GROMACS .gro file of C-alpha atoms in nm:
model
  254
    1ALA     CA    1  -2.120  -2.007   0.036
    2GLY     CA    2  -1.933  -1.820  -0.230
    3ASN     CA    3  -1.680  -2.016  -0.435
    4TYR     CA    4  -1.696  -2.326  -0.220
    5GLY     CA    5  -2.024  -2.459  -0.352
    6PHE     CA    6  -2.181  -2.575  -0.025
    7GLN     CA    7  -2.428  -2.443   0.224
    8ALA     CA    8  -2.309  -2.339   0.566
    9GLN     CA    9  -2.412  -2.117   0.849
   10PRO     CA   10  -2.295  -1.757   0.799
   11MET     CA   11  -1.958  -1.698   0.957
   12THR     CA   12  -1.741  -1.384   0.955
   13PHE     CA   13  -1.371  -1.409   0.876
   14PRO     CA   14  -1.120  -1.133   0.774
   15GLY     CA   15  -1.119  -1.034   0.411
   16GLY     CA   16  -1.452  -1.202   0.334
   17PHE     CA   17  -1.312  -1.553   0.358
   18VAL     CA   18  -1.579  -1.824   0.330
   19PRO     CA   19  -1.535  -2.142   0.532
   20PRO     CA   20  -1.423  -2.442   0.320
   21PRO     CA   21  -1.629  -2.757   0.248
   22VAL     CA   22  -1.657  -3.011   0.529
   23GLN     CA   23  -1.587  -3.303   0.299
   24ASN     CA   24  -1.264  -3.354   0.116
   25GLN     CA   25  -1.389  -3.235  -0.218
   26PRO     CA   26  -1.237  -2.993  -0.472
   27THR     CA   27  -1.352  -2.633  -0.459
   28MET     CA   28  -1.464  -2.457  -0.775
   29ASP     CA   29  -1.105  -2.334  -0.833
   30GLY     CA   30  -0.981  -2.691  -0.815
   31THR     CA   31  -0.833  -2.680  -0.466
   32ILE     CA   32  -0.819  -3.011  -0.283
   33TRP     CA   33  -0.829  -3.003   0.097
   34MET     CA   34  -0.632  -3.251   0.305
   35PRO     CA   35  -0.864  -3.526   0.444
   36ILE     CA   36  -0.983  -3.452   0.793
   37PRO     CA   37  -0.768  -3.656   1.036
   38PRO     CA   38  -0.923  -3.837   1.338
   39SER     CA   39  -0.916  -3.675   1.676
   40ILE     CA   40  -0.603  -3.739   1.879
   41PRO     CA   41  -0.596  -3.740   2.263
   42ASN     CA   42  -0.423  -3.439   2.422
   43CYS     CA   43  -0.390  -3.273   2.084
   44PRO     CA   44  -0.529  -2.918   2.047
   45PRO     CA   45  -0.833  -2.930   1.813
   46GLY     CA   46  -0.733  -2.861   1.455
   47LEU     CA   47  -0.365  -2.948   1.508
   48GLU     CA   48  -0.432  -3.314   1.414
   49TYR     CA   49  -0.332  -3.208   1.062
   50LEU     CA   50   0.024  -3.152   1.186
   51THR     CA   51   0.080  -3.494   1.336
   52GLN     CA   52   0.342  -3.746   1.224
   53GLN     CA   53   0.215  -3.757   0.866
   54ILE     CA   54   0.338  -3.399   0.807
   55ASP     CA   55   0.706  -3.302   0.789
   56GLN     CA   56   0.672  -2.993   0.572
   57ILE     CA   57   0.428  -2.707   0.499
   58LEU     CA   58   0.422  -2.498   0.182
   59ILE     CA   59   0.282  -2.148   0.217
   60HIS     CA   60   0.153  -1.962  -0.088
   61GLN     CA   61   0.056  -1.600  -0.058
   62GLN     CA   62  -0.248  -1.514  -0.270
   63LEU     CA   63  -0.231  -1.237  -0.528
   64GLU     CA   64  -0.447  -0.930  -0.453
   65LEU     CA   65  -0.538  -0.750  -0.776
   66LEU     CA   66  -0.608  -0.412  -0.609
   67GLU     CA   67  -0.272  -0.425  -0.432
   68ILE     CA   68  -0.090  -0.504  -0.758
   69MET     CA   69  -0.258  -0.220  -0.945
   70THR     CA   70  -0.242   0.051  -0.685
   71GLY     CA   71   0.030  -0.053  -0.432
   72PHE     CA   72  -0.236  -0.011  -0.161
   73GLU     CA   73  -0.160  -0.269   0.106
   74GLU     CA   74  -0.440  -0.523   0.150
   75ASN     CA   75  -0.487  -0.782   0.423
   76ASN     CA   76  -0.264  -1.077   0.319
   77LYS     CA   77  -0.417  -1.421   0.262
   78TYR     CA   78  -0.227  -1.751   0.238
   79GLU     CA   79  -0.280  -2.114   0.148
   80LEU     CA   80  -0.091  -2.370   0.360
   81LYS     CA   81  -0.044  -2.700   0.176
   82ASN     CA   82   0.120  -3.035   0.247
   83ALA     CA   83   0.377  -3.206   0.018
   84LEU     CA   84   0.095  -3.354  -0.193
   85GLY     CA   85  -0.038  -3.009  -0.277
   86GLN     CA   86  -0.348  -3.054  -0.057
   87ARG     CA   87  -0.457  -2.747   0.139
   88VAL     CA   88  -0.412  -2.799   0.506
   89TYR     CA   89  -0.512  -2.452   0.628
   90PHE     CA   90  -0.610  -2.112   0.505
   91ALA     CA   91  -0.464  -1.806   0.676
   92ALA     CA   92  -0.591  -1.448   0.666
   93GLU     CA   93  -0.448  -1.133   0.818
   94ASP     CA   94  -0.684  -0.924   1.021
   95THR     CA   95  -0.540  -0.569   1.041
   96ASP     CA   96  -0.704  -0.231   0.987
   97CYS     CA   97  -0.624  -0.023   0.676
   98LEU     CA   98  -0.442   0.259   0.856
   99THR     CA   99  -0.207   0.019   1.039
  100ARG     CA  100  -0.126  -0.179   0.722
  101ASN     CA  101  -0.030   0.122   0.515
  102CYS     CA  102   0.139   0.338   0.784
  103CYS     CA  103   0.333   0.087   0.988
  104GLY     CA  104   0.463  -0.125   0.702
  105PRO     CA  105   0.677  -0.426   0.792
  106SER     CA  106   0.670  -0.335   1.165
  107ARG     CA  107   0.293  -0.332   1.192
  108PRO     CA  108   0.111  -0.535   1.459
  109PHE     CA  109  -0.125  -0.795   1.318
  110THR     CA  110  -0.349  -1.089   1.397
  111ILE     CA  111  -0.344  -1.383   1.152
  112ARG     CA  112  -0.629  -1.628   1.178
  113ILE     CA  113  -0.564  -1.981   1.051
  114ILE     CA  114  -0.869  -2.184   0.945
  115ASP     CA  115  -0.892  -2.560   0.899
  116ASN     CA  116  -1.097  -2.789   0.673
  117LEU     CA  117  -1.405  -2.754   0.895
  118GLY     CA  118  -1.400  -2.374   0.888
  119ARG     CA  119  -1.271  -2.353   1.245
  120GLU     CA  120  -1.015  -2.096   1.354
  121VAL     CA  121  -0.759  -2.338   1.499
  122ILE     CA  122  -0.448  -2.119   1.527
  123THR     CA  123  -0.426  -1.747   1.605
  124LEU     CA  124  -0.103  -1.554   1.559
  125GLN     CA  125  -0.076  -1.223   1.746
  126ARG     CA  126   0.205  -0.980   1.689
  127PRO     CA  127   0.211  -0.656   1.894
  128LEU     CA  128   0.369  -0.329   1.778
  129ARG     CA  129   0.736  -0.342   1.846
  130CYS     CA  130   1.064  -0.215   1.705
  131SER     CA  131   1.266  -0.426   1.457
  132SER     CA  132   1.592  -0.233   1.470
  133CYS     CA  133   1.909  -0.373   1.619
  134CYS     CA  134   1.956  -0.038   1.781
  135CYS     CA  135   1.665  -0.112   2.019
  136PRO     CA  136   1.746  -0.452   2.170
  137CYS     CA  137   1.501  -0.407   2.452
  138CYS     CA  138   1.194  -0.391   2.226
  139LEU     CA  139   1.248  -0.643   1.951
  140GLN     CA  140   0.971  -0.838   1.769
  141GLU     CA  141   0.763  -1.111   1.934
  142LEU     CA  142   0.477  -1.323   1.814
  143GLU     CA  143   0.237  -1.531   2.030
  144VAL     CA  144   0.085  -1.849   1.892
  145GLN     CA  145  -0.248  -1.966   2.025
  146ALA     CA  146  -0.402  -2.308   1.944
  147PRO     CA  147  -0.698  -2.303   1.983
  148PRO     CA  148  -0.756  -1.925   2.006
  149GLY     CA  149  -0.713  -1.810   2.363
  150THR     CA  150  -0.477  -2.091   2.459
  151THR     CA  151  -0.105  -2.001   2.420
  152VAL     CA  152   0.116  -2.284   2.294
  153GLY     CA  153   0.433  -2.083   2.228
  154TYR     CA  154   0.614  -1.771   2.127
  155VAL     CA  155   0.856  -1.656   1.860
  156VAL     CA  156   1.106  -1.401   1.997
  157GLN     CA  157   1.351  -1.199   1.792
  158ASN     CA  158   1.700  -1.201   1.932
  159TRP     CA  159   1.943  -0.912   1.910
  160HIS     CA  160   2.231  -0.955   1.664
  161ALA     CA  161   2.440  -0.693   1.485
  162TYR     CA  162   2.383  -0.833   1.134
  163LEU     CA  163   2.204  -1.173   1.137
  164PRO     CA  164   1.824  -1.227   1.173
  165LYS     CA  165   1.799  -1.460   1.479
  166PHE     CA  166   1.487  -1.584   1.662
  167THR     CA  167   1.404  -1.821   1.947
  168ILE     CA  168   1.105  -2.056   1.957
  169GLN     CA  169   0.964  -2.089   2.308
  170ASP     CA  170   0.689  -2.309   2.457
  171GLU     CA  171   0.391  -2.172   2.650
  172LYS     CA  172   0.607  -2.143   2.963
  173ARG     CA  173   0.867  -1.930   2.784
  174VAL     CA  174   1.122  -2.219   2.785
  175ASP     CA  175   1.356  -2.207   2.483
  176MET     CA  176   1.288  -2.495   2.252
  177LEU     CA  177   1.457  -2.410   1.915
  178LYS     CA  178   1.671  -2.142   1.752
  179ILE     CA  179   1.637  -1.988   1.407
  180THR     CA  180   1.921  -1.818   1.220
  181GLY     CA  181   1.890  -1.648   0.883
  182PRO     CA  182   2.146  -1.519   0.632
  183CYS     CA  183   2.319  -1.183   0.654
  184VAL     CA  184   2.152  -1.076   0.328
  185VAL     CA  185   1.789  -1.188   0.293
  186CYS     CA  186   1.734  -1.051  -0.058
  187ARG     CA  187   1.890  -1.275  -0.320
  188CYS     CA  188   1.825  -1.294  -0.695
  189CYS     CA  189   1.747  -1.630  -0.859
  190GLU     CA  190   1.783  -1.846  -0.548
  191ASP     CA  191   1.601  -1.948  -0.229
  192VAL     CA  192   1.670  -1.776   0.107
  193ASN     CA  193   1.703  -2.021   0.393
  194PHE     CA  194   1.655  -1.972   0.766
  195GLU     CA  195   1.797  -2.266   0.952
  196VAL     CA  196   1.610  -2.414   1.253
  197LYS     CA  197   1.844  -2.558   1.511
  198SER     CA  198   1.847  -2.708   1.862
  199VAL     CA  199   1.875  -2.470   2.154
  200ASP     CA  200   2.257  -2.504   2.165
  201GLU     CA  201   2.267  -2.452   1.789
  202THR     CA  202   2.473  -2.768   1.731
  203CYS     CA  203   2.207  -2.967   1.542
  204ALA     CA  204   1.990  -2.863   1.249
  205VAL     CA  205   1.631  -2.977   1.287
  206GLY     CA  206   1.449  -2.792   1.015
  207ARG     CA  207   1.435  -2.500   0.780
  208ILE     CA  208   1.218  -2.205   0.678
  209SER     CA  209   1.277  -2.107   0.316
  210LYS     CA  210   1.167  -1.820   0.101
  211GLN     CA  211   1.139  -1.967  -0.246
  212TRP     CA  212   1.242  -1.783  -0.559
  213THR     CA  213   0.932  -1.732  -0.775
  214GLY     CA  214   1.075  -1.574  -1.088
  215PHE     CA  215   1.187  -1.230  -1.190
  216VAL     CA  216   0.847  -1.084  -1.295
  217ARG     CA  217   0.667  -1.193  -0.981
  218GLU     CA  218   0.956  -1.091  -0.752
  219ALA     CA  219   0.989  -0.749  -0.913
  220PHE     CA  220   0.628  -0.647  -0.956
  221THR     CA  221   0.441  -0.806  -0.665
  222ASP     CA  222   0.501  -0.867  -0.295
  223THR     CA  223   0.351  -1.218  -0.302
  224ASP     CA  224   0.586  -1.494  -0.199
  225ASN     CA  225   0.611  -1.869  -0.146
  226PHE     CA  226   0.760  -2.021   0.161
  227GLY     CA  227   0.842  -2.371   0.285
  228ILE     CA  228   0.873  -2.504   0.638
  229SER     CA  229   1.039  -2.836   0.711
  230PHE     CA  230   1.054  -3.004   1.049
  231PRO     CA  231   1.089  -3.357   1.198
  232MET     CA  232   0.775  -3.566   1.163
  233ASP     CA  233   0.788  -3.645   1.531
  234LEU     CA  234   0.818  -3.290   1.648
  235ASP     CA  235   0.540  -3.194   1.890
  236VAL     CA  236   0.239  -3.049   1.703
  237LYS     CA  237   0.244  -2.740   1.921
  238MET     CA  238   0.600  -2.663   1.815
  239LYS     CA  239   0.506  -2.723   1.452
  240ALA     CA  240   0.234  -2.459   1.496
  241VAL     CA  241   0.483  -2.222   1.651
  242MET     CA  242   0.720  -2.278   1.351
  243ILE     CA  243   0.432  -2.172   1.124
  244GLY     CA  244   0.406  -1.862   1.336
  245ALA     CA  245   0.784  -1.808   1.301
  246CYS     CA  246   0.748  -1.821   0.923
  247PHE     CA  247   0.480  -1.550   0.923
  248LEU     CA  248   0.697  -1.332   1.144
  249ILE     CA  249   0.993  -1.378   0.917
  250VAL     CA  250   0.773  -1.302   0.615
  251SER     CA  251   0.656  -0.972   0.766
  252LEU     CA  252   1.002  -0.858   0.874
  253SER     CA  253   1.217  -0.962   0.581
  254PHE     CA  254   1.005  -0.985   0.269
   0.00000   0.00000   0.00000
């Protein structure tokens, strides 16, 4: 079972990812997984991790040595952690080589999010679309499925002349939240914040932040750290869609 030090049935995940240990034990690299929460009625399997004990998620992109040395775009991999530094999920992009290196930030992708039990609990699907404000009829969209095959919401890019704006929708395409970013998303020595607001944009309910990681890492790699904050009592499906929104923002802006 690779670096995880346990025996499991062979499973195939993008990028050679090996399912994590079932028990809450450290991996060989010292990673501690969040304890497996009990099942909750009417909660999609795997989203129990996002219940009322979670009000923020930290996303750390993993360094890819080949990508650093050659500039050749690899499938991105991410750790999703809680405020205690415990890994909640592992996410891996599943995109073919030609698409990654030819389509760049506008590429379509599938990101598979794996839980403590090695289950794919969230799937993010982004089709190929335009990201230019000159094409308002074909802007970006991302579908969030939890579990895979069951849509729980969408993240839709909204047209604006100079601001990055998005709408979070539920599975019935009803608007639930709005996201507004800054006019300039590349800033030196400080975080970049995208505010999550109510549908009428009068009340702030959360934030998606790109965290400054230092000059060397910012200049010579494309790995980033992100934070997502939301109300503890927000529906777990909407928390999952906010995670999807973060990944869409990552791909478009950073």
